mmCIF file of C-alpha atoms in Angstrom:
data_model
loop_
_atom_site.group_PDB
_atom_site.id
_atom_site.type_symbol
_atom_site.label_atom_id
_atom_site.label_comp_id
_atom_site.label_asym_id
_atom_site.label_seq_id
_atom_site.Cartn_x
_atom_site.Cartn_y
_atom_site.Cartn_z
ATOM 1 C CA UNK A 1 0.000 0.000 0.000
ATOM 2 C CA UNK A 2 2.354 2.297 0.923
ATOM 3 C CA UNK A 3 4.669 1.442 -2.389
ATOM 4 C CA UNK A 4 1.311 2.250 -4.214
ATOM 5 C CA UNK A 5 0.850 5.718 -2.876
ATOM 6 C CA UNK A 6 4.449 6.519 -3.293
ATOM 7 C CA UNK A 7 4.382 5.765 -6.939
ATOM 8 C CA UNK A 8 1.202 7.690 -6.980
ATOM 9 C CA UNK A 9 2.851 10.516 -5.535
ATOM 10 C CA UNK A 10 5.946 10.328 -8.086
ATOM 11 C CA UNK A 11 3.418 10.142 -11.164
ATOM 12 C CA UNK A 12 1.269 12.641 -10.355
ATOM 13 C CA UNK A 13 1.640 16.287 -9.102
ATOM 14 C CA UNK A 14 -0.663 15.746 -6.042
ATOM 15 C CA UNK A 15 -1.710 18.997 -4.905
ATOM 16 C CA UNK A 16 -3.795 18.788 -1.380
ATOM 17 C CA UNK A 17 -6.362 21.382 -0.719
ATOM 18 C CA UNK A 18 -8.158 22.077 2.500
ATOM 19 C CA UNK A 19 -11.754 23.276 2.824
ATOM 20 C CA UNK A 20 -10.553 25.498 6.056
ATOM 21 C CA UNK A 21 -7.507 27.430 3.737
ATOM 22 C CA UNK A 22 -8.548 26.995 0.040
ATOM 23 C CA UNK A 23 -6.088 29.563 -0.866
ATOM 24 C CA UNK A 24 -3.541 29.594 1.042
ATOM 25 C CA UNK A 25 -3.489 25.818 1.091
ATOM 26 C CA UNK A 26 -3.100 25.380 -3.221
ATOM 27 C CA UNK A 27 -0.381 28.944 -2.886
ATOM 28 C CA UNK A 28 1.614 26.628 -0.656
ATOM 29 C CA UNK A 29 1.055 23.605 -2.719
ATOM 30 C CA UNK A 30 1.860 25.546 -5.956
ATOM 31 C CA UNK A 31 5.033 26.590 -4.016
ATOM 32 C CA UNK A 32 6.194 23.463 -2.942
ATOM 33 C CA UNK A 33 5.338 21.823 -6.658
ATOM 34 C CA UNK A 34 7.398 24.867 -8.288
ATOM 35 C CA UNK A 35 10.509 24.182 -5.756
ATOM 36 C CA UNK A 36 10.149 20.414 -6.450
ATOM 37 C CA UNK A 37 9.708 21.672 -10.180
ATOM 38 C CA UNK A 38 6.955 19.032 -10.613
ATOM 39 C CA UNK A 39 4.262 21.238 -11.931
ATOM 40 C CA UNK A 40 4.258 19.916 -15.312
ATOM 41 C CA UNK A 41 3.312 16.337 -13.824
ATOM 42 C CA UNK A 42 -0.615 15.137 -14.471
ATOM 43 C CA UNK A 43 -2.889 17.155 -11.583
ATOM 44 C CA UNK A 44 -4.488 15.503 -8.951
ATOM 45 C CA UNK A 45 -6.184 17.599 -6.465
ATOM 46 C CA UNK A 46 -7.490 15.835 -2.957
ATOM 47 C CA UNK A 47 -9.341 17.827 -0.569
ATOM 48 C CA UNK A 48 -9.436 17.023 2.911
ATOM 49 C CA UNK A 49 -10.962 18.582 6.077
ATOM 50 C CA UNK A 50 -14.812 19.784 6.718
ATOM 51 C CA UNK A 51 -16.445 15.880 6.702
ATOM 52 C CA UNK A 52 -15.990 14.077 2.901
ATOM 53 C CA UNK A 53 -13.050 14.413 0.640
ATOM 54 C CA UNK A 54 -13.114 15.136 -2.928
ATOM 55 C CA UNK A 55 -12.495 12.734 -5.690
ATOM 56 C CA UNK A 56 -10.383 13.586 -8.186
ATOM 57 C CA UNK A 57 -11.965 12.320 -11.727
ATOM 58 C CA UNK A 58 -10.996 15.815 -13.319
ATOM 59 C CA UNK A 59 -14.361 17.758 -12.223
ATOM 60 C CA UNK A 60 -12.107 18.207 -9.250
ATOM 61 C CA UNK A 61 -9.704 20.301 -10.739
ATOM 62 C CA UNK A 62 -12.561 22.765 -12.718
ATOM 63 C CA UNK A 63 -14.503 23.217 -9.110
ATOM 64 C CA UNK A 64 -10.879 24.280 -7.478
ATOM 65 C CA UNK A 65 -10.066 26.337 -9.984
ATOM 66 C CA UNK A 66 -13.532 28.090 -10.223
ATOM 67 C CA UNK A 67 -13.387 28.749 -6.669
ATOM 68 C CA UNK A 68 -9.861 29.934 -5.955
ATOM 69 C CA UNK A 69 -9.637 32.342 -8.585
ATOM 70 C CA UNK A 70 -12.247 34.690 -7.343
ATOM 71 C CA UNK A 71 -10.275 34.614 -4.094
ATOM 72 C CA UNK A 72 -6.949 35.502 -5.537
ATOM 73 C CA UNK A 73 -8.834 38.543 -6.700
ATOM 74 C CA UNK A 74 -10.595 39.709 -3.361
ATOM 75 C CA UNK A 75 -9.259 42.882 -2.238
ATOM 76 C CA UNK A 76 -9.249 41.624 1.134
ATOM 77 C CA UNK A 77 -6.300 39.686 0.444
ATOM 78 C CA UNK A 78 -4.475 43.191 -1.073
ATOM 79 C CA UNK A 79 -2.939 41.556 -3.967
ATOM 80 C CA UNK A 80 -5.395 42.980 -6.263
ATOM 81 C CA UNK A 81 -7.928 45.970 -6.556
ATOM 82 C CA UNK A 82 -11.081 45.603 -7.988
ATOM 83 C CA UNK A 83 -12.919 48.133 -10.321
ATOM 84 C CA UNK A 84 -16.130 48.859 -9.236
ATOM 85 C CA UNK A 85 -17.854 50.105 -12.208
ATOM 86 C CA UNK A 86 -16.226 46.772 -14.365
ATOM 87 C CA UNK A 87 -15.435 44.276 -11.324
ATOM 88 C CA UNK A 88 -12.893 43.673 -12.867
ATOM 89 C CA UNK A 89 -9.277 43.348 -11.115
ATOM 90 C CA UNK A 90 -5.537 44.320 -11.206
ATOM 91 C CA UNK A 91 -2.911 44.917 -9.247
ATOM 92 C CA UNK A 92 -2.651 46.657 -5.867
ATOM 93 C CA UNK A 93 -0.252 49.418 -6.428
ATOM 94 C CA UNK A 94 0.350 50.045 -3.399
ATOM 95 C CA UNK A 95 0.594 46.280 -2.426
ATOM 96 C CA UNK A 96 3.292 45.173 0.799
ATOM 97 C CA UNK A 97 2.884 41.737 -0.292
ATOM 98 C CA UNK A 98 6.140 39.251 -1.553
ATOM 99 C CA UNK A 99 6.679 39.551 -4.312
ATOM 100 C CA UNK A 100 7.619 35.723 -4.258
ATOM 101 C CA UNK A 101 3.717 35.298 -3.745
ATOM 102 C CA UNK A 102 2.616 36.815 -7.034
ATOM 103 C CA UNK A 103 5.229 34.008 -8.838
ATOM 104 C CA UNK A 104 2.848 31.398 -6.918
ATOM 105 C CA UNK A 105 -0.236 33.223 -8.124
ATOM 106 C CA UNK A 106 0.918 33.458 -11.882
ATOM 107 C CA UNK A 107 2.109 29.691 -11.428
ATOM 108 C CA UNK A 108 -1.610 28.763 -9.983
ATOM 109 C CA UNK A 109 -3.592 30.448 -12.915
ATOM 110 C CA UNK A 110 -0.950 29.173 -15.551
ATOM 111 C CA UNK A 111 -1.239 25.760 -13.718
ATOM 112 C CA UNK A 112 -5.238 25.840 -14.599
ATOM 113 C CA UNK A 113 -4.296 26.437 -18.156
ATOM 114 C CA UNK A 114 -1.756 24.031 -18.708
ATOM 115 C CA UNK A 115 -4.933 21.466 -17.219
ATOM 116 C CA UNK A 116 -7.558 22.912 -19.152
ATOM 117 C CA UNK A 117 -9.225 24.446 -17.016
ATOM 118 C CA UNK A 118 -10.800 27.968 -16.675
ATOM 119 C CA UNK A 119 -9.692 30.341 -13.498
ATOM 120 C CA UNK A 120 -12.363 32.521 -12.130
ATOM 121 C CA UNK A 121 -10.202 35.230 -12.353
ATOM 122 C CA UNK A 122 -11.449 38.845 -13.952
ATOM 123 C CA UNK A 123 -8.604 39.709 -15.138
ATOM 124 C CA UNK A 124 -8.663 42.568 -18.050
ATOM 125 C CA UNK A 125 -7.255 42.507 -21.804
ATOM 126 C CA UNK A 126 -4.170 44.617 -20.471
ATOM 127 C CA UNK A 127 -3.305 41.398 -18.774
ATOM 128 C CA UNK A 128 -2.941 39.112 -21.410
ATOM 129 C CA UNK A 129 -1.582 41.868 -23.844
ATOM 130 C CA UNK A 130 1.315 41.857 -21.286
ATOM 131 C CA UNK A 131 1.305 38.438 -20.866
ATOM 132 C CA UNK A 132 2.538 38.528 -25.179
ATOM 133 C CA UNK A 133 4.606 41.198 -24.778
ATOM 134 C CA UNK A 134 2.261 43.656 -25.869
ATOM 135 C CA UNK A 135 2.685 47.433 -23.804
ATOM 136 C CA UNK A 136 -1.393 48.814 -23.408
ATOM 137 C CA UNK A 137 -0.724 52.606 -24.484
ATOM 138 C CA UNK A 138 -4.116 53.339 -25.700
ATOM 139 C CA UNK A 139 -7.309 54.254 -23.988
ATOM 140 C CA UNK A 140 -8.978 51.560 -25.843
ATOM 141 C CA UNK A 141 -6.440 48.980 -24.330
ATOM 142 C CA UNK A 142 -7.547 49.993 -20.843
ATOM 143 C CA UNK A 143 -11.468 50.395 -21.683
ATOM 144 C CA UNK A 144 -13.130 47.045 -20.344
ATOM 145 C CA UNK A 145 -11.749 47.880 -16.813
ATOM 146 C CA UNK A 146 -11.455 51.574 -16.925
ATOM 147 C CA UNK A 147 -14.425 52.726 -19.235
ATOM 148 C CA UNK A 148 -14.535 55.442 -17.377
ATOM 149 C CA UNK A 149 -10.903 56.536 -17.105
ATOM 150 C CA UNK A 150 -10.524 55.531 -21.011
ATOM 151 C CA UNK A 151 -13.203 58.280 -21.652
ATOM 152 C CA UNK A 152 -11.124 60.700 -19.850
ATOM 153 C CA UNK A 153 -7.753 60.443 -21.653
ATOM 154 C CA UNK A 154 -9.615 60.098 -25.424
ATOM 155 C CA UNK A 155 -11.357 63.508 -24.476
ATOM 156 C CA UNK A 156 -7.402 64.552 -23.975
ATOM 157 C CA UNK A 157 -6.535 63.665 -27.563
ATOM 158 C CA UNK A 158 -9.792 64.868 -28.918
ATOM 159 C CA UNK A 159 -9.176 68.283 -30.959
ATOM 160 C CA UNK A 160 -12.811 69.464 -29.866
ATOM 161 C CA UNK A 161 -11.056 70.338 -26.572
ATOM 162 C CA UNK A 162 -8.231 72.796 -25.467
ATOM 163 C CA UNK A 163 -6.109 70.486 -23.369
ATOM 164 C CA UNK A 164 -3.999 73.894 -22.219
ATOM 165 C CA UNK A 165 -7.453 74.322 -20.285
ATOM 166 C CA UNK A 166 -7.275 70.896 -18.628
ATOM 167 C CA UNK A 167 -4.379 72.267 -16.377
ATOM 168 C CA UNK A 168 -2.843 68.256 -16.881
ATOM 169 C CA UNK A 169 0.715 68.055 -16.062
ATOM 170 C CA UNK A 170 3.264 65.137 -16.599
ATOM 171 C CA UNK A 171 1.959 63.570 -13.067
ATOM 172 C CA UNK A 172 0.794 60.103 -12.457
ATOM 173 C CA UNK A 173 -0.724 59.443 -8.978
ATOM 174 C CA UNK A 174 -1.878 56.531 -7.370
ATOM 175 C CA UNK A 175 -3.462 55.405 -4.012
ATOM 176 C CA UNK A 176 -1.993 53.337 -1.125
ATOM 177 C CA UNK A 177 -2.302 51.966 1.977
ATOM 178 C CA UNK A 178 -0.184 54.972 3.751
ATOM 179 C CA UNK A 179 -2.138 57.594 1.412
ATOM 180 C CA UNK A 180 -1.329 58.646 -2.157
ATOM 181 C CA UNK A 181 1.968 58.682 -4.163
ATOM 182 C CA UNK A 182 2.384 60.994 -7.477
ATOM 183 C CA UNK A 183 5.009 60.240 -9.763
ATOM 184 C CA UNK A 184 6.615 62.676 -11.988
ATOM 185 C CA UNK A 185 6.424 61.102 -15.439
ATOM 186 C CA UNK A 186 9.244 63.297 -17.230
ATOM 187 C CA UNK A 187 11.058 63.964 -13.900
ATOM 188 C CA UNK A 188 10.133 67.557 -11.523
ATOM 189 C CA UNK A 189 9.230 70.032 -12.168
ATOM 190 C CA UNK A 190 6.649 68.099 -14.647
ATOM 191 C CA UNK A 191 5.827 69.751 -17.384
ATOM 192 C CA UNK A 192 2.423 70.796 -18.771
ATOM 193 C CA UNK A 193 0.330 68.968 -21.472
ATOM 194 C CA UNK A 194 -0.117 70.795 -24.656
ATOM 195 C CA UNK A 195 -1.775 70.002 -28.243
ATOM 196 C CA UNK A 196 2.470 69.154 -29.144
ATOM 197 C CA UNK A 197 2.598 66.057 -26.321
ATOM 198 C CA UNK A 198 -0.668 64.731 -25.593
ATOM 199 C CA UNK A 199 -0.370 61.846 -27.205
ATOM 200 C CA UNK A 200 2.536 60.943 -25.276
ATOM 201 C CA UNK A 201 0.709 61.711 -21.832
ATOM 202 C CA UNK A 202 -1.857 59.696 -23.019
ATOM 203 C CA UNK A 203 0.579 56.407 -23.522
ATOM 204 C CA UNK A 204 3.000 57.361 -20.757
ATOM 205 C CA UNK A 205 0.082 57.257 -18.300
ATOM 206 C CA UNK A 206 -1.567 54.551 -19.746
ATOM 207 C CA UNK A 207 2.060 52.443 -19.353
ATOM 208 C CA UNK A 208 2.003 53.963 -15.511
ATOM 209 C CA UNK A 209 -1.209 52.543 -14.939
ATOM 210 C CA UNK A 210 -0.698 49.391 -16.439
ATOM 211 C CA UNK A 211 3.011 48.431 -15.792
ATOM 212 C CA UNK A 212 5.446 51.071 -14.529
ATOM 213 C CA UNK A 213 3.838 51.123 -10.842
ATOM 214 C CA UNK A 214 3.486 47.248 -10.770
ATOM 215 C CA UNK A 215 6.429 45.977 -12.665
ATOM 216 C CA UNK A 216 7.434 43.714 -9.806
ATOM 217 C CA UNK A 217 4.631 42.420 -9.351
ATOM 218 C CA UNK A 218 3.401 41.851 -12.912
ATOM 219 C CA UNK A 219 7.249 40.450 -13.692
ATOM 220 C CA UNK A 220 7.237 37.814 -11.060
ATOM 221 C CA UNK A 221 3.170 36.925 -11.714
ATOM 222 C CA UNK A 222 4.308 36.359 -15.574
ATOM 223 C CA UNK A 223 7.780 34.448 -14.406
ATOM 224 C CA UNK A 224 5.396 31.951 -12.511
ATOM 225 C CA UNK A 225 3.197 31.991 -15.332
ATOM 226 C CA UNK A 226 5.634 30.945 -17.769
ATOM 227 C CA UNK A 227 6.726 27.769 -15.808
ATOM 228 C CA UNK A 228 3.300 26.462 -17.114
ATOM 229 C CA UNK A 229 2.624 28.738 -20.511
ATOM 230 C CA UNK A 230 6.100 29.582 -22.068
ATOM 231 C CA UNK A 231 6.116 32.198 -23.973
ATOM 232 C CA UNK A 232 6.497 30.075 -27.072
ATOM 233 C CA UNK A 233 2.806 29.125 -26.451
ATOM 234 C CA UNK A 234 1.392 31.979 -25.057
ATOM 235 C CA UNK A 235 2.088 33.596 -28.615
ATOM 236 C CA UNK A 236 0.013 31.236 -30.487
ATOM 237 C CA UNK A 237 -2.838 33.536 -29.405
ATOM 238 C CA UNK A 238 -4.066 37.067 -29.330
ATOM 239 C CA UNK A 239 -4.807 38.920 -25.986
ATOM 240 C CA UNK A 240 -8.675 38.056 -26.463
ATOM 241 C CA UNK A 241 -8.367 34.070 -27.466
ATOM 242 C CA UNK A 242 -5.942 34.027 -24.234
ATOM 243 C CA UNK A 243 -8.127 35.489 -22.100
ATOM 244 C CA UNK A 244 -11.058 33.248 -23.190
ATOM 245 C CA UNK A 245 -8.837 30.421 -22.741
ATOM 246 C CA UNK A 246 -7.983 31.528 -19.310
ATOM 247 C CA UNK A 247 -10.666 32.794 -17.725
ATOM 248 C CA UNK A 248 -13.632 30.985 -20.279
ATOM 249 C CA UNK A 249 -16.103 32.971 -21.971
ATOM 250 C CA UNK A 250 -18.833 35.313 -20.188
ATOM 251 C CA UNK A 251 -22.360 34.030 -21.176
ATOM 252 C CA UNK A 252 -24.549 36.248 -19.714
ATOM 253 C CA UNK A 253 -27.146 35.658 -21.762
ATOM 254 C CA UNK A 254 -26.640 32.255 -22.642
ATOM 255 C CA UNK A 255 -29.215 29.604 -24.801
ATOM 256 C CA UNK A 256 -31.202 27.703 -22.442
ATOM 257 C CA UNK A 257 -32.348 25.747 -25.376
ATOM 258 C CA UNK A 258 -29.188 24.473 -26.460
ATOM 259 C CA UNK A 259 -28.232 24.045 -22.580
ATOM 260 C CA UNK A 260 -31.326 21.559 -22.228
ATOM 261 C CA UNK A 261 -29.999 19.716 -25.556
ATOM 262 C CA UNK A 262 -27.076 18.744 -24.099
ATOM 263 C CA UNK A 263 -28.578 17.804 -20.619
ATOM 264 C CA UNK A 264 -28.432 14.268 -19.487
ATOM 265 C CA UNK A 265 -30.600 12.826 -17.247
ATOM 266 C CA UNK A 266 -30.544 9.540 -14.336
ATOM 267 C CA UNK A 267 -32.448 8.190 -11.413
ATOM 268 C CA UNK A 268 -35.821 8.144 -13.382
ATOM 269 C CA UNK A 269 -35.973 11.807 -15.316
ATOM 270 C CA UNK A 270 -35.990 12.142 -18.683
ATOM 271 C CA UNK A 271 -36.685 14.763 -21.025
ATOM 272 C CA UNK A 272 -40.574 14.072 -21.114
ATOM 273 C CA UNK A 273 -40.448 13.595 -17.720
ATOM 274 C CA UNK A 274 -42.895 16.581 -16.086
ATOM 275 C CA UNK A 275 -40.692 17.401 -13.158
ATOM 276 C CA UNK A 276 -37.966 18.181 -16.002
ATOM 277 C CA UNK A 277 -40.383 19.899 -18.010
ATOM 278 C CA UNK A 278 -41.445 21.927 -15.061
ATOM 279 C CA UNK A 279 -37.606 22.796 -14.302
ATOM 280 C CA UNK A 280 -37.082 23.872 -18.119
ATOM 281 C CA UNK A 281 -39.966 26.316 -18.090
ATOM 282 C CA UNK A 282 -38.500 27.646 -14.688
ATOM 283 C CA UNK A 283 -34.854 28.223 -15.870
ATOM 284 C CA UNK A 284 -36.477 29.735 -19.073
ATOM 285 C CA UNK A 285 -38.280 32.408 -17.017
ATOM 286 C CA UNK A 286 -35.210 33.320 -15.383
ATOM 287 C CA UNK A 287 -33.137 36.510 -15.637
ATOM 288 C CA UNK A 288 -29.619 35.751 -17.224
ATOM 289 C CA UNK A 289 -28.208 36.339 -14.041
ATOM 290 C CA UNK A 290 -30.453 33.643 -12.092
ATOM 291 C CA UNK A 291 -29.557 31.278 -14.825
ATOM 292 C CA UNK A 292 -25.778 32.273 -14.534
ATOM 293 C CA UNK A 293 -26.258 31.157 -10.731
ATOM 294 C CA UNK A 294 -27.674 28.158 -11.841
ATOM 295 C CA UNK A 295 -24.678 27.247 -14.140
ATOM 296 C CA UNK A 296 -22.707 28.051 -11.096
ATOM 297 C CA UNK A 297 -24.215 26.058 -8.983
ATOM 298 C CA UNK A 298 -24.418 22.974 -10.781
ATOM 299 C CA UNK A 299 -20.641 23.126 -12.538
ATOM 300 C CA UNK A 300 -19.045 25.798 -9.989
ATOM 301 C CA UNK A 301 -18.107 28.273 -13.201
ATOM 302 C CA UNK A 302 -20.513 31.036 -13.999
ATOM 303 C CA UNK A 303 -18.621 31.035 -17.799
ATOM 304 C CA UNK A 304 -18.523 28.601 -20.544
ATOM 305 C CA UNK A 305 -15.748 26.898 -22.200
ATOM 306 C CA UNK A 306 -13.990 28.813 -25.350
ATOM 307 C CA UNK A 307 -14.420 26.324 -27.610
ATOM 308 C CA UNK A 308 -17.952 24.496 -27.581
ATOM 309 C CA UNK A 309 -19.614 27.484 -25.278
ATOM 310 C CA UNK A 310 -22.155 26.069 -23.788
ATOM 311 C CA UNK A 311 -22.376 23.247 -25.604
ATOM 312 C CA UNK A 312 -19.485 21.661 -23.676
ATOM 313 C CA UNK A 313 -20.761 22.020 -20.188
ATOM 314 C CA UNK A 314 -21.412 18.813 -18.294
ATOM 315 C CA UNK A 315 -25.333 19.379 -17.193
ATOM 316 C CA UNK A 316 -26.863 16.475 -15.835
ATOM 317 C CA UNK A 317 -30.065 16.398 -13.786
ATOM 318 C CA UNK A 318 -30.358 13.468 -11.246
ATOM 319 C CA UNK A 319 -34.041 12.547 -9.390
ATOM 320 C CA UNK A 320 -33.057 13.107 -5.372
ATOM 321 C CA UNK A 321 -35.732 11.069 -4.213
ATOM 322 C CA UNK A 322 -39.831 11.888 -4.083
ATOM 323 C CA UNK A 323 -41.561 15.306 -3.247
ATOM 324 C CA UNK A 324 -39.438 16.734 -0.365
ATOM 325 C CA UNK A 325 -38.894 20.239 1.968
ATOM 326 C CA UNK A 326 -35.186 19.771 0.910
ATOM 327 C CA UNK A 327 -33.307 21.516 -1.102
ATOM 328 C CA UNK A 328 -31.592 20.982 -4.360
ATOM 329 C CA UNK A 329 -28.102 19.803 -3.998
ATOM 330 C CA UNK A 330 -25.276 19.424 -6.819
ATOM 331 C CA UNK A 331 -22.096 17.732 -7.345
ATOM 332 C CA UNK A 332 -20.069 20.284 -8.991
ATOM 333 C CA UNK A 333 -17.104 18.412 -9.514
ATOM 334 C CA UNK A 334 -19.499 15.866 -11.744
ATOM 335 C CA UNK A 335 -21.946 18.724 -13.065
ATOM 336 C CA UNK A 336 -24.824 17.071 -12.037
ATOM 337 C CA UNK A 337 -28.128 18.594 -9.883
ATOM 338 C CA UNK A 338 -29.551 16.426 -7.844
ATOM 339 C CA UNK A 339 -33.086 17.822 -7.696
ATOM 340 C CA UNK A 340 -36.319 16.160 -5.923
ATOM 341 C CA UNK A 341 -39.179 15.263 -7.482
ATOM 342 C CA UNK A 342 -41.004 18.263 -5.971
ATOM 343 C CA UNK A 343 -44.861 17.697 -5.983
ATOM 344 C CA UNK A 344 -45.644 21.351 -8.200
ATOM 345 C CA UNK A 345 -43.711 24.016 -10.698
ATOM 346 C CA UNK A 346 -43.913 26.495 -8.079
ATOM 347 C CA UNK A 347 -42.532 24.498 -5.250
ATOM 348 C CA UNK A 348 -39.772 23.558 -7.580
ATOM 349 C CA UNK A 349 -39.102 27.558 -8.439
ATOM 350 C CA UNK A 350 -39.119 28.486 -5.004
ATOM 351 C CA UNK A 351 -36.630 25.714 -3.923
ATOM 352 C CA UNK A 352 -34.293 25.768 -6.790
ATOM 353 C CA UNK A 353 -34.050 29.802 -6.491
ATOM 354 C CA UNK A 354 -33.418 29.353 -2.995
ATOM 355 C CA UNK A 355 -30.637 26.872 -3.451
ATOM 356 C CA UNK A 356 -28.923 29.207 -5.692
ATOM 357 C CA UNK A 357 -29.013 32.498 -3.934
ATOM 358 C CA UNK A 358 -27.584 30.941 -0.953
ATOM 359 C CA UNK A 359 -24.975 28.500 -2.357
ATOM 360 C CA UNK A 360 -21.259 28.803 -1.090
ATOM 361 C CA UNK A 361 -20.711 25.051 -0.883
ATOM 362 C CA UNK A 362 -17.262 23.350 -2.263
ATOM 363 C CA UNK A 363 -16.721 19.855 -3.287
ATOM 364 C CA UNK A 364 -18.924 16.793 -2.671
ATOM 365 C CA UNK A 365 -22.382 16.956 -1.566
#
């Protein structure tokens, strides 16, 4: 037994995960896998802790990393800051972490790719333009996580405006933790912007925001990145296909119908089956965002994959037993709902919605 699990161990990178620590626990697996420089090994993820452990048949790996990534993106962890017009995130400027723990983080999300799986991270376009090589110096590059800010620096280059009236000098300032830092662009005293040089204010603040103030941290997320995604990979794709790879697809409007022709079904339903037929006209009558929960809660990713969209999402609908005050439950790592054979449509509704708005489990149920 013990020869078994050590040749496990030597085949596979086993990465352990507890319920208790979800992050910290796969940053310090991640660690110890890039010091052992076993990374590239087949994943096997094992949960332990909080009652049952998870079994790894590859579902596993897509609830982990559907889970973890939205927690390497909480502020509260001050690695990254997230917009709140675009929720989308980036890095901290003013961040005290190691920078040794952005190589992990890079190394986690790359380690998702290299698995084929999705991250739930919300990473922008600048992110995976930097990721090729690419320096964002336009406002466009910066517009699907700072619309707003974008709107501010085209009005700079726009000739229906005076920019001598904008009183804009060569000054880039940012917010931390111990207040806020301005940086003088072109060195003190900075000088003004004028018709002559906006279009270098433009790019020079644009390259601020996006790499100047977080070039350590950015450097050592895309070193860690690269022990999974060399560069000689990363290049097969543009920013967009590499953030669709990476992250998956938003579908917030997705096609039920197609989602219900891919469905499978056990335990008794079928497609004709009138509890099924109930739950179809229910997800139908809900708002994208209900039935973005609903993907969530059955597959533990709120996006779709990049290549088959929704059409390659595991959906299967098991019958939990007769008419019942319980809940609907789901095995995420299997994509399967294990819904009761509730005794009406709107007792179904009710249950199902409340199953969703108050989900925050992980692993088996």
């Amino acid at each position: 037994m013990q020869y078994a699990l050590q040749r496990y161990v030597q085949l596979y990178f086993v990465l352990d995960v507890s319920r208790a620590d979800l992050l910290g626990s796969v940053l310090s697996g991640v660690r110890a896998g890039l010091n052992a420089n076993v990374l590239h090994k087949p994943l096997k993820v094992r949960f332990f802790g909080s009652g049952e452990d998870g079994v790894d048949h590859g579902g596993v790996q897509v609830e982990l990393f559907a889970n973890v990534g939205g927690k390497i993106c909480d502020p509260e962890y001050g690695m990254f800051t997230i917009d709140s017009e675009t929720q989308r995130a980036w890095f901290y400027q003013g961040c005290r972490d190691s920078v040794d723990r952005f190589q992990v983080v890079g190394a986690t999300v790359g380690l998702a790719v290299y698995n084929g799986c999705t991250v739930s991270v919300s990473f922008p376009k600048m992110m995976y333009m930097m990721l090729l090589g690419e320096t964002p110096s336009r406002p466009e590059d910066i517009e699907d996580i700072f619309p707003s800010l974008a709107a501010g620096l085209r009005s700079v280059l726009s000739d229906d405006i005076e920019v001598a009236d904008l009183g804009l000098t060569f000054d880039y300032t940012y917010a931390t933790f111990d207040g806020t830092v301005t940086v003088a662009m072109r060195g003190n005293p900075s000088p003004a912007v004028t018709e002559t040089n906006k279009k270098e204010y433009v790019a020079e603040y644009i390259e601020h925001l996006s790499y100047v103030t977080i070039a350590p941290f950015f450097d050592a997320f895309k070193r860690g990145w690269n022990k999974l995604m060399p560069d000689k990979i990363t290049k097969l794709f543009t920013p967009v296909e590499l953030m669709a790879l990476t992250q998956g697809q938003d579908a917030p409007d997705f096609d039920v119908g197609q989602l219900q022709r891919v469905t499978r079904y056990d335990d008794g339903y079928s497609p004709f089956h009138p509890a099924i037929e109930g739950f179809w006209q229910i997800v139908k009558s809900f708002a994208p965002k209900d039935r973005l929960k609903l993907l969530e809660f059955v597959t533990a990713c709120p996006r779709v994959p990049i290549v088959d969209g929704i059409s390659g999402v595991t959906f299967v609908i098991q019958r939990n037993g007769p008419d019942s005050d319980r809940l609907p439950t789901s095995l995420t790592c299997f994509g399967r709902l294990l819904l009761p054979e509730y005794s009406s449509t709107t007792k179904m509704a009710h249950m199902l919605r409340t199953a969703i708005e108050h989900s925050n489990g992980f692993g088996l149920v």
